[in-house]
Structure formats: C-alpha cells, structure tokens
PDB file of C-alpha atoms in Angstrom:
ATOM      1  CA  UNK A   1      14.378   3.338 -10.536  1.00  0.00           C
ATOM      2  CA  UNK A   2      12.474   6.449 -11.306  1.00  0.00           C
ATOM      3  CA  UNK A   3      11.838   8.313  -7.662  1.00  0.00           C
ATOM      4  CA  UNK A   4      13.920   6.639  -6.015  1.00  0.00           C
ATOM      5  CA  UNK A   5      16.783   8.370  -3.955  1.00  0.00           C
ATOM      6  CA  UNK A   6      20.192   8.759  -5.315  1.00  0.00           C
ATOM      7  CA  UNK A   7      22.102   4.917  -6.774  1.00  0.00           C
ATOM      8  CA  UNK A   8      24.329   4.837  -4.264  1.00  0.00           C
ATOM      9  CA  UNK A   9      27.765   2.629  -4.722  1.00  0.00           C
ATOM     10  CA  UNK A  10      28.418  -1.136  -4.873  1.00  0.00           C
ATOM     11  CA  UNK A  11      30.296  -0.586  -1.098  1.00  0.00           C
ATOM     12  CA  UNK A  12      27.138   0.985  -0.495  1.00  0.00           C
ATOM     13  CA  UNK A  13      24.567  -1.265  -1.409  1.00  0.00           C
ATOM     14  CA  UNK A  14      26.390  -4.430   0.225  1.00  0.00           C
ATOM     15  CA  UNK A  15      26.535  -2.979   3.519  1.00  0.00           C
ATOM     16  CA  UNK A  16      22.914  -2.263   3.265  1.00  0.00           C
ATOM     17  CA  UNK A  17      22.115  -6.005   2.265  1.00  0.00           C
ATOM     18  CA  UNK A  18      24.536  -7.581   4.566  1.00  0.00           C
ATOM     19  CA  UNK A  19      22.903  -5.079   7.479  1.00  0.00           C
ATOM     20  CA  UNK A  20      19.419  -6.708   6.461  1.00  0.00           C
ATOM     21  CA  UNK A  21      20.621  -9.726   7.669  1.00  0.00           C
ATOM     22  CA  UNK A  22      19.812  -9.723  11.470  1.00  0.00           C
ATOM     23  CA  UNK A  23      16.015 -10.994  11.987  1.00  0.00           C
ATOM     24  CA  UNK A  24      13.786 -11.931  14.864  1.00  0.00           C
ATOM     25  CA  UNK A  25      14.917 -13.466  18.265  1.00  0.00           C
ATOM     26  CA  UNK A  26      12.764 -16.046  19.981  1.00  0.00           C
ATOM     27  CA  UNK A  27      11.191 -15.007  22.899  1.00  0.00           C
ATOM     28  CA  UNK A  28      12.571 -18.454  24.381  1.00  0.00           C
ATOM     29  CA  UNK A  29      15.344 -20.691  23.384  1.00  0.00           C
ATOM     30  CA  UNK A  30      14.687 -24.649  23.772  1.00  0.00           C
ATOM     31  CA  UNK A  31      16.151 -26.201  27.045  1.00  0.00           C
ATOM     32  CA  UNK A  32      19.262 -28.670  26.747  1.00  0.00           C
ATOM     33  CA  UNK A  33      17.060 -31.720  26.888  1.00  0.00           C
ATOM     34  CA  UNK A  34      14.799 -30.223  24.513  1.00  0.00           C
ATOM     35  CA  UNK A  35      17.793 -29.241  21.659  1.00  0.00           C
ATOM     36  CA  UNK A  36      18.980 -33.194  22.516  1.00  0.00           C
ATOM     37  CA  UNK A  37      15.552 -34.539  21.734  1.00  0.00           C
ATOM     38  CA  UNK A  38      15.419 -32.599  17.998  1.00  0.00           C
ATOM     39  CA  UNK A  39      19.157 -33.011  17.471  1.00  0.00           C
ATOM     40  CA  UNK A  40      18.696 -36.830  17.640  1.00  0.00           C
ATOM     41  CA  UNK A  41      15.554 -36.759  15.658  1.00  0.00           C
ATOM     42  CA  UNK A  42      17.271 -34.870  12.915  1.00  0.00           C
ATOM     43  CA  UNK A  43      20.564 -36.855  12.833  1.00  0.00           C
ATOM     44  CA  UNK A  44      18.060 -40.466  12.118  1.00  0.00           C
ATOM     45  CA  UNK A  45      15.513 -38.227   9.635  1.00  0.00           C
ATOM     46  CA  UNK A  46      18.099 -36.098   7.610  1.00  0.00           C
ATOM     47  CA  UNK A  47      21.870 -34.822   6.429  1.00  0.00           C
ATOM     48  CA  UNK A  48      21.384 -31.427   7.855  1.00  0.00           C
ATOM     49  CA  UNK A  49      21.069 -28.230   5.940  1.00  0.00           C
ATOM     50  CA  UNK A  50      24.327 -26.089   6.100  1.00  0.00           C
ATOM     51  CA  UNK A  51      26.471 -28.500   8.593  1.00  0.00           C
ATOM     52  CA  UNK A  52      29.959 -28.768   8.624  1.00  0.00           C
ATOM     53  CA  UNK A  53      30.614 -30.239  11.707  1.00  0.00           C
ATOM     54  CA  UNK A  54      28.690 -31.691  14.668  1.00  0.00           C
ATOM     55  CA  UNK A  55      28.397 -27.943  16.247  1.00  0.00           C
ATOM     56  CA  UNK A  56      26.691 -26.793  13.436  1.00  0.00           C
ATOM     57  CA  UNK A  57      23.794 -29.760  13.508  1.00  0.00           C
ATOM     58  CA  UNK A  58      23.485 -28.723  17.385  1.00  0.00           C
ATOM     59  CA  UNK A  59      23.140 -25.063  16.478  1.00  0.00           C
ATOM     60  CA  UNK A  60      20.242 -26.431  13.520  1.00  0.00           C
ATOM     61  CA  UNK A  61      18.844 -27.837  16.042  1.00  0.00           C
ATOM     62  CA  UNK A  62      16.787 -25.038  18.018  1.00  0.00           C
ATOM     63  CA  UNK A  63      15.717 -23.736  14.802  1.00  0.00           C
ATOM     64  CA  UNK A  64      11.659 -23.610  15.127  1.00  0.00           C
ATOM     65  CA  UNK A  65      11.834 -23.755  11.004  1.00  0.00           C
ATOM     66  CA  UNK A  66      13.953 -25.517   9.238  1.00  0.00           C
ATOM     67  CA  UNK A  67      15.113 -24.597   5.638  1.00  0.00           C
ATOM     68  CA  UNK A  68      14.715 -26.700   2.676  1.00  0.00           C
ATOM     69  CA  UNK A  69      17.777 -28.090   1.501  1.00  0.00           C
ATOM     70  CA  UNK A  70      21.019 -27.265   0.135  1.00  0.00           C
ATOM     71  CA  UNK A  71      21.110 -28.286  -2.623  1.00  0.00           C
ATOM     72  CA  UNK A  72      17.198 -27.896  -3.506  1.00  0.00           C
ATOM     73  CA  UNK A  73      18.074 -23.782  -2.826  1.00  0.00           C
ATOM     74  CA  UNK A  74      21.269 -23.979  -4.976  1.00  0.00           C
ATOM     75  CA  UNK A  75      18.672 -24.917  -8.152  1.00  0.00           C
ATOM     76  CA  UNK A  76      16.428 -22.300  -6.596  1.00  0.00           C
ATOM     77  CA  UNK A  77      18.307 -19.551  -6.770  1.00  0.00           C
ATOM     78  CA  UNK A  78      21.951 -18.382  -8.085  1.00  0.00           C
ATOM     79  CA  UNK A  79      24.343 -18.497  -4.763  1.00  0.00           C
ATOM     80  CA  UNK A  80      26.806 -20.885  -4.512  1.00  0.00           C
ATOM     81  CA  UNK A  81      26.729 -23.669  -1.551  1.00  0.00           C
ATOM     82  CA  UNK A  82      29.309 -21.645   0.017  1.00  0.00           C
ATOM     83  CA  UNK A  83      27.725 -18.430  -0.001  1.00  0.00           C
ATOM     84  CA  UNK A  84      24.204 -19.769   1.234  1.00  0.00           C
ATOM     85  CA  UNK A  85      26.425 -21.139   4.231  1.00  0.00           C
ATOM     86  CA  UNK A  86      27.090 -17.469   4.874  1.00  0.00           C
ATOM     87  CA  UNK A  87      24.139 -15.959   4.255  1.00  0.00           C
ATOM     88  CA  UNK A  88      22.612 -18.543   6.584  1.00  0.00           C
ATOM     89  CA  UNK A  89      24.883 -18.466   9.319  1.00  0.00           C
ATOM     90  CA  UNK A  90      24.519 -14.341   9.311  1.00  0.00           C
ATOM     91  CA  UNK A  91      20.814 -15.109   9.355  1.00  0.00           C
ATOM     92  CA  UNK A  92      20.471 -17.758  12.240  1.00  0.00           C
ATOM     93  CA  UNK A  93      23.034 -15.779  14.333  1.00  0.00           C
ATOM     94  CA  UNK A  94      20.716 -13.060  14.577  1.00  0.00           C
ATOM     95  CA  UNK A  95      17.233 -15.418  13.994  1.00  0.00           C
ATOM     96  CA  UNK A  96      17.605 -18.526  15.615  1.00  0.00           C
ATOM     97  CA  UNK A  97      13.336 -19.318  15.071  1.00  0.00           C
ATOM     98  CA  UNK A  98      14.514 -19.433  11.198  1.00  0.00           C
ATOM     99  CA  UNK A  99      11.970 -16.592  10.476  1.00  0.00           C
ATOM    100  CA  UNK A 100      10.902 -12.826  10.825  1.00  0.00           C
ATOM    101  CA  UNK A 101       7.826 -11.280  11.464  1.00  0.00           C
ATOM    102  CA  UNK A 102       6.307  -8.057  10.200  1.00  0.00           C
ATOM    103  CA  UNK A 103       6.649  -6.083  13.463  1.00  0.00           C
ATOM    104  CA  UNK A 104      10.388  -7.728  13.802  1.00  0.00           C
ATOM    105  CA  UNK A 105      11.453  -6.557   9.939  1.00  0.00           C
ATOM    106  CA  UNK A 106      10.124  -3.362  10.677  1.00  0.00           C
ATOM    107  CA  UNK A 107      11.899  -2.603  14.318  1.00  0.00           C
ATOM    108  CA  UNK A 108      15.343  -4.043  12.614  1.00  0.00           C
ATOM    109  CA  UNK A 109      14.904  -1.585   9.408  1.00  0.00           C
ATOM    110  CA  UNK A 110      14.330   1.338  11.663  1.00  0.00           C
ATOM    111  CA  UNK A 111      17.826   0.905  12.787  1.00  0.00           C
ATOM    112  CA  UNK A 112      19.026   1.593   9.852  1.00  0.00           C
ATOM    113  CA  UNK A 113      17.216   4.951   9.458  1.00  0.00           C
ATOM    114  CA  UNK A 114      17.082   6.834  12.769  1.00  0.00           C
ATOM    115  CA  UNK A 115      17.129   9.951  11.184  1.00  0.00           C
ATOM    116  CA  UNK A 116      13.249   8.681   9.925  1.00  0.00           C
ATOM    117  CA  UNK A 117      10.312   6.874  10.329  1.00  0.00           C
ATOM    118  CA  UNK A 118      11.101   3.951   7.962  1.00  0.00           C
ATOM    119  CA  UNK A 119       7.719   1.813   9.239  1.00  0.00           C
ATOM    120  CA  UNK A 120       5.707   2.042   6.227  1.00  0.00           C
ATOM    121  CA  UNK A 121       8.340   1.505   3.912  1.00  0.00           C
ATOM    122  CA  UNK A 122       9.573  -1.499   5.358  1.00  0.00           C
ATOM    123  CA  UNK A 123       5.802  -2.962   5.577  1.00  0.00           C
ATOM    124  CA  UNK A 124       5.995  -2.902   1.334  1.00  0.00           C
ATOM    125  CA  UNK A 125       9.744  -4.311   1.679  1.00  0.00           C
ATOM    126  CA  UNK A 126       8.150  -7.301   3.949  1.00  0.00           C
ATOM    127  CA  UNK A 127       5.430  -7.720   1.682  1.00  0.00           C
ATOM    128  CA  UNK A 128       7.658  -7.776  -1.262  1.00  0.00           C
ATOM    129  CA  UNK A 129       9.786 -10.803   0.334  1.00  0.00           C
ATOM    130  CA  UNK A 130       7.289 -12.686   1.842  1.00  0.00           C
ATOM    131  CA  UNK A 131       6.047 -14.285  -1.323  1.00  0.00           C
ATOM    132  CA  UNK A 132       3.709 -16.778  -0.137  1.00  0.00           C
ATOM    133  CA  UNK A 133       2.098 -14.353   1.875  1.00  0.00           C
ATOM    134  CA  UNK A 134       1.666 -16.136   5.105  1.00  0.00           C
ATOM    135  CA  UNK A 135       2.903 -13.083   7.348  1.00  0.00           C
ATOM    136  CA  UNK A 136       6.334 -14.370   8.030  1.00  0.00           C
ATOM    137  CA  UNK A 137       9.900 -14.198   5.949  1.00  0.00           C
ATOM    138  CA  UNK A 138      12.013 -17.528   6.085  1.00  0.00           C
ATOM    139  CA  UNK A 139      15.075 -17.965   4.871  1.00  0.00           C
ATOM    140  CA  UNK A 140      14.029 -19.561   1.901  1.00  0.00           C
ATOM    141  CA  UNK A 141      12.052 -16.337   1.206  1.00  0.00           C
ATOM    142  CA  UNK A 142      15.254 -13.981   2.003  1.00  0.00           C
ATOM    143  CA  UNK A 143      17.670 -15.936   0.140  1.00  0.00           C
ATOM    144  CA  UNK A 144      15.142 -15.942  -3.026  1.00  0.00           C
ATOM    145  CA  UNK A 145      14.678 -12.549  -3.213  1.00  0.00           C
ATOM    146  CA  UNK A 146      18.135 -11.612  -2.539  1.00  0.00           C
ATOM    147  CA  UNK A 147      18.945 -13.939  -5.670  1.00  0.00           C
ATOM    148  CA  UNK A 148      16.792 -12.080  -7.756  1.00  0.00           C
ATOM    149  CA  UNK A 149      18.064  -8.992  -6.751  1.00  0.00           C
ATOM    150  CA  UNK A 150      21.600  -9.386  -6.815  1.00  0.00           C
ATOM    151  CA  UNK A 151      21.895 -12.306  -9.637  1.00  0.00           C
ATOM    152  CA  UNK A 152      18.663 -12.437 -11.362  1.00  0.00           C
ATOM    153  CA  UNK A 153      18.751 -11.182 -15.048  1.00  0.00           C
ATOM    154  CA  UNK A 154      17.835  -7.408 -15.552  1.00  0.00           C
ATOM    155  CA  UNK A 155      14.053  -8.353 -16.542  1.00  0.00           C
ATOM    156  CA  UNK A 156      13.996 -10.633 -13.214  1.00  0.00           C
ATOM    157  CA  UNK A 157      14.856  -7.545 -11.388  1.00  0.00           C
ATOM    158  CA  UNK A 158      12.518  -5.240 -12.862  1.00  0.00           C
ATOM    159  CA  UNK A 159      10.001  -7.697 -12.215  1.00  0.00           C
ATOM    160  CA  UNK A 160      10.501  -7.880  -8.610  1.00  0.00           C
ATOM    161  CA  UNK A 161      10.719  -3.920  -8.116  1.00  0.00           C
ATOM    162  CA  UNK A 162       7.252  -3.664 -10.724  1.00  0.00           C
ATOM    163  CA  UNK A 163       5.936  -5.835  -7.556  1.00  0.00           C
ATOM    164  CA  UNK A 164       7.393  -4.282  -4.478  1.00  0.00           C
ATOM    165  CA  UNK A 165       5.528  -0.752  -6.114  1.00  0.00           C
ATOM    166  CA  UNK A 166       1.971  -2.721  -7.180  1.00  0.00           C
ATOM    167  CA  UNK A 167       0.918  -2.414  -3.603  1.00  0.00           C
ATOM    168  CA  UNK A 168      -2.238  -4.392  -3.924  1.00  0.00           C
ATOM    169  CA  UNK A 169      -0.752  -7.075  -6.444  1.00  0.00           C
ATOM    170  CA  UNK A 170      -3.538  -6.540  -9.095  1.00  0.00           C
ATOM    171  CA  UNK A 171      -1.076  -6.306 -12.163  1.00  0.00           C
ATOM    172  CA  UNK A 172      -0.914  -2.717 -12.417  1.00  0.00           C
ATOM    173  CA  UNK A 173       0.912   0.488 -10.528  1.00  0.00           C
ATOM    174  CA  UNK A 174      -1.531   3.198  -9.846  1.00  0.00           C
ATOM    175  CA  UNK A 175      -0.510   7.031  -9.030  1.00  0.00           C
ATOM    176  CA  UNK A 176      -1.930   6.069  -5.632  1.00  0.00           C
ATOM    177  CA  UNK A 177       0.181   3.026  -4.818  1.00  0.00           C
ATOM    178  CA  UNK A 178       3.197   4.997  -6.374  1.00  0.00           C
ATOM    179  CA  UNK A 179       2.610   7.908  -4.181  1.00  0.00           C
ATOM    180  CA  UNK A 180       2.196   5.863  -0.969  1.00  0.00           C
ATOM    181  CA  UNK A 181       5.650   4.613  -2.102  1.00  0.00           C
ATOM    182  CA  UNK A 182       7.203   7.812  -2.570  1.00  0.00           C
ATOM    183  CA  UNK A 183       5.916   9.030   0.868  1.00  0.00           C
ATOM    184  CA  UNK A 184       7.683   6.572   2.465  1.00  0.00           C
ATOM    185  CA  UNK A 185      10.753   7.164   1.287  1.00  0.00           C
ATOM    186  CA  UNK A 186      11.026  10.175   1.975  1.00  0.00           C
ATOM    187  CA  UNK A 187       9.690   9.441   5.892  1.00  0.00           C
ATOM    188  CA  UNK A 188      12.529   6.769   5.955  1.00  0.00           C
ATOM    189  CA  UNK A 189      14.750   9.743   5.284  1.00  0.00           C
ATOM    190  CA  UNK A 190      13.605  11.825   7.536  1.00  0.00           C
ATOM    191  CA  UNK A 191      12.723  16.203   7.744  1.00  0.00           C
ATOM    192  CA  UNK A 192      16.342  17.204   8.194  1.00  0.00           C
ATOM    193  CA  UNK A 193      17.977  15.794   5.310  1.00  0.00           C
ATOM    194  CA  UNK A 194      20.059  18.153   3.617  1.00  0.00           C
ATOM    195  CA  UNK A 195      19.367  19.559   1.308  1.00  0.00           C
ATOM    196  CA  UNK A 196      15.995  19.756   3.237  1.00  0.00           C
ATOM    197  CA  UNK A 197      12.816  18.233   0.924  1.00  0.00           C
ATOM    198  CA  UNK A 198       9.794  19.774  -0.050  1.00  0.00           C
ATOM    199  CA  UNK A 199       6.423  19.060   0.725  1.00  0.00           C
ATOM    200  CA  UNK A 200       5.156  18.493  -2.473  1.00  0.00           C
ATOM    201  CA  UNK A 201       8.632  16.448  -3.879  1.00  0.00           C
ATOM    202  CA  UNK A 202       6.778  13.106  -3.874  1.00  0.00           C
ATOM    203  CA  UNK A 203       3.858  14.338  -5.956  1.00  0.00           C
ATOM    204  CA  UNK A 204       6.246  15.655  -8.451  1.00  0.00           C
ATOM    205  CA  UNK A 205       8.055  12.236  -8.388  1.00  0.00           C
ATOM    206  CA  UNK A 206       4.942  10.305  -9.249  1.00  0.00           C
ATOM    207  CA  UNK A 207       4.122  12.722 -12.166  1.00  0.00           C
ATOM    208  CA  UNK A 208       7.557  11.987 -13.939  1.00  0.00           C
ATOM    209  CA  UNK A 209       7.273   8.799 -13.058  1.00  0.00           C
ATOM    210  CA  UNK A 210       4.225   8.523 -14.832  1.00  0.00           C
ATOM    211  CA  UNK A 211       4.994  10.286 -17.295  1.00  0.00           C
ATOM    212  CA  UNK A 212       7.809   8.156 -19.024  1.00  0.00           C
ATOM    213  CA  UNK A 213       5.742   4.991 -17.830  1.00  0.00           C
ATOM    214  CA  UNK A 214       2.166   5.582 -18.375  1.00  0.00           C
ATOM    215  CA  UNK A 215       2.676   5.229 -22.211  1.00  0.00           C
ATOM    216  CA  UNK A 216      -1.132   5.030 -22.946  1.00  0.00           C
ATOM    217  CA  UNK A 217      -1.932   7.324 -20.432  1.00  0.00           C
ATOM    218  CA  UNK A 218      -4.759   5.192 -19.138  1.00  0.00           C
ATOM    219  CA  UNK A 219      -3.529   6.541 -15.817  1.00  0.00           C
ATOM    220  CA  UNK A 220      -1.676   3.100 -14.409  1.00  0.00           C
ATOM    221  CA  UNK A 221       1.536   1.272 -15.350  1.00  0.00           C
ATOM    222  CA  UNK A 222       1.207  -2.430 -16.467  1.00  0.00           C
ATOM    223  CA  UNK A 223       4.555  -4.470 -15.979  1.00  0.00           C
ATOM    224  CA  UNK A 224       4.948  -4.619 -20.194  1.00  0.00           C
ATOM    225  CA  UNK A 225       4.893  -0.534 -19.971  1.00  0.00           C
ATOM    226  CA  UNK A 226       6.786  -0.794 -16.855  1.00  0.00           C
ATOM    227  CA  UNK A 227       9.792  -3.308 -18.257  1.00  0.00           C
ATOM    228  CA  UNK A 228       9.767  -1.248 -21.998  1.00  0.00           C
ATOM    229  CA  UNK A 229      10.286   1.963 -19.873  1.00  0.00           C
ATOM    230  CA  UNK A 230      12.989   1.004 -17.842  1.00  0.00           C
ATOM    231  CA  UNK A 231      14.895  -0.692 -20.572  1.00  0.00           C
ATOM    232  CA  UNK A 232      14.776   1.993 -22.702  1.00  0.00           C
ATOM    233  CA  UNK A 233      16.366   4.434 -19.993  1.00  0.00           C
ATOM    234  CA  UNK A 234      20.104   4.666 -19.342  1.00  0.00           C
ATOM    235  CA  UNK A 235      20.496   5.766 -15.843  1.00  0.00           C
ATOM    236  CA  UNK A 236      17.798   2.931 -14.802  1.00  0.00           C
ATOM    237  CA  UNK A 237      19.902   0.417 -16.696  1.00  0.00           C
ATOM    238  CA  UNK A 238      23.379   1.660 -15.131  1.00  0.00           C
ATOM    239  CA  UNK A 239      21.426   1.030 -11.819  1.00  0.00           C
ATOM    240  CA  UNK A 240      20.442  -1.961 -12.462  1.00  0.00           C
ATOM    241  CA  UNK A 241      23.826  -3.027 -12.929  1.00  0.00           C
ATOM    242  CA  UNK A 242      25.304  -1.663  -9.958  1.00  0.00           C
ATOM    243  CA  UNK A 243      23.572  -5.015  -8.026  1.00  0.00           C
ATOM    244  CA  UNK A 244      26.175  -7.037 -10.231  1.00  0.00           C
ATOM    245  CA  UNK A 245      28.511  -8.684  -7.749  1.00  0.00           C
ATOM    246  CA  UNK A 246      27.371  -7.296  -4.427  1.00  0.00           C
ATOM    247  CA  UNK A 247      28.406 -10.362  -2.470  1.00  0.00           C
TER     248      UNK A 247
END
C-alpha cells in the first residue's frame, strides 16, 4: 500500500506469516493431576477442537483458552480443516495459554527486526488483530485475520489495512495517524538500512499518500476514498495479489 516498504515476494511474505506464529508462554504449566482433572472434564463436555488422537486431547488440555470449534472457524473464515490443524498446532507449540498479550506480540515481533525498534509498530499490528478489543489475541482472532489477509477478497483486504492505519477507529485516516504509521516503519527498519533513510522520508510518504487518497482534500481519508484509491492503482492491486496462496 502507498508508504509502505518495498512488496516483497510470495517466499517472502510466508516466512514472515509463518514466523508470526510463536506467541506467549505461560508463566506456569498445569501439574499432571491438574491436566487429568480438565482432560476428563473435556472428554464428558466435548469432541475436542483439532484432535486426532488421544495425545492431542492431552496436549488441549493445559490450554487456559480454548478455541471455538472446528468446524464453527471453517464457516468463519476460508482455511481448510487441515490447514487450521496447522496453523493451530504452530500456534499452541509456541502458546500453550491459547493467547498473546500486548507486551508478548511485541517482544516476539522484535525478533524479527533486530536491526530496529519495531515496538510501536507492532502495538498497531496487535490492535489491528485483536478485534474485540479486550487486550489479548486468541487464536480465533489470529486465524481471522490471517483469513482476511491471505483469502479474503481484495475489498476485504483493503478493509482490514484502511483499519490497521485509522489508529483511533473513528472511520477516517488522518495525516497524523498516517504519520505515526510511517514512523514506525521506518524504526522497525532501523538507522543503518542501506540505502540509509532520511529524516524527513516519512513526511514525504504521508503527503503522496494523501495526495492520491485525500480526493476532497478535506484533509482525512474515509474508507470509500480509501478503497476507490487503491483500486484504481496498479502496483497496489499487483500487491494485493501477491497474498494469493501464501499457505
């Protein structure tokens, strides 16, 4: 999307998802007795969520939240029973309370950008996932914005970029919440990328950007200026499409 770094390549962009995988550890895992006591309570009370075998219900087991299930996210979003197994699995190996905190998204997306300070961006990634807004991302919130993302029709995906950039969520993108954006990214980059950035780069980003957006130039971009913008451009469509078939 406009100022944003480079579209990088479908390899690319599916190690980057898969790497957003790991979550949060528990500070404690539940004793044997404990893991017995909610195994047998789930074997009476439900089917499981993602079980294949009786391993799998003991791993479900020490999960703090439980995910909705299968089939219920398989109407919910666009992955196929055996790719929510995997994306589940990838998630519990690394989050076995079933959910991530602000503080632990933003201390696993720093690994990913040493060369940076990537804190600030990920807050507006977190904020963007965690729909509900109750300070935490479950799996259900992961797995639904990953859909929409990697599946969801071009105007779905607009639609949830148009809402990772309106900071505050009032409907609109201001210069301000575009150039908090901006400075971000270019912190997650970090001062030595080469070639090496200039001070004043993100204010120049938010002026083009609101240049081709801001069609009334009432000084903020509503999603219908937003969407007609971005469909109309080529390079923001061919983006778009790179997300086709990630995983």
């Amino acid at each position: 999307l406009p100022g944003n770094p480079p579209v990088q390549t479908k390899k690319a962009l599916k190690q980057r998802f898969l790497k957003l995988l790991p979550c949060c550890r528990p500070k404690s895992i539940p004793s044997l007795s404990e893991s017995k006591t909610v195994l047998a309570s789930a074997v009476l009370s439900s089917p499981g969520f993602l079980a294949d075998s009786v391993e799998d219900e003991f791993e479900l087991s020490t999960v703090c939240h439980r995910p909705e299930g299968l089939e219920q996210l398989q109407e919910q979003t666009k992955f196929t029973r055996k790719e929510l197994q995997v994306l589940y699995r990838g998630f519990k190996n690394e989050c076995p309370s079933g959910i991530v905190n602000e503080e632990n998204f933003k201390q696993i997306y720093s690994q990913f950008f040493p060369q940076g300070d990537s804190s600030t961006y990920a807050t507006f990634l977190f904020n963007a996932f965690d729909t509900d807004h109750d300070g935490s991302v479950s799996f259900e919130d992961f797995v639904s914005g990953l859909s929409t993302i990697l599946r969801g029709t071009i105007d779905d995906r607009l639609n949830w970029a148009f809402n990772l950039y309106d900071l505050n969520k009032d409907g609109c993108i201001t210069k301000e919440e575009m150039l908090d954006i901006m400075k971000s990214i270019y912190d997650m980059m970090g001062k030595y990328t080469y070639p090496a950035m200039r001070e004043e780069a993100p204010r120049e980003h938010v002026e083009n950007f609101f240049q081709k957006m801001d069609r009334n130039k009432d000084g903020v971009v509503t999603i219908e200026e937003f969407l007609e913008s971005c469909q109309k451009d080529e390079n923001i469509m061919r983006s778009m499409q790179l997300f086709d078939s990630v995983i």
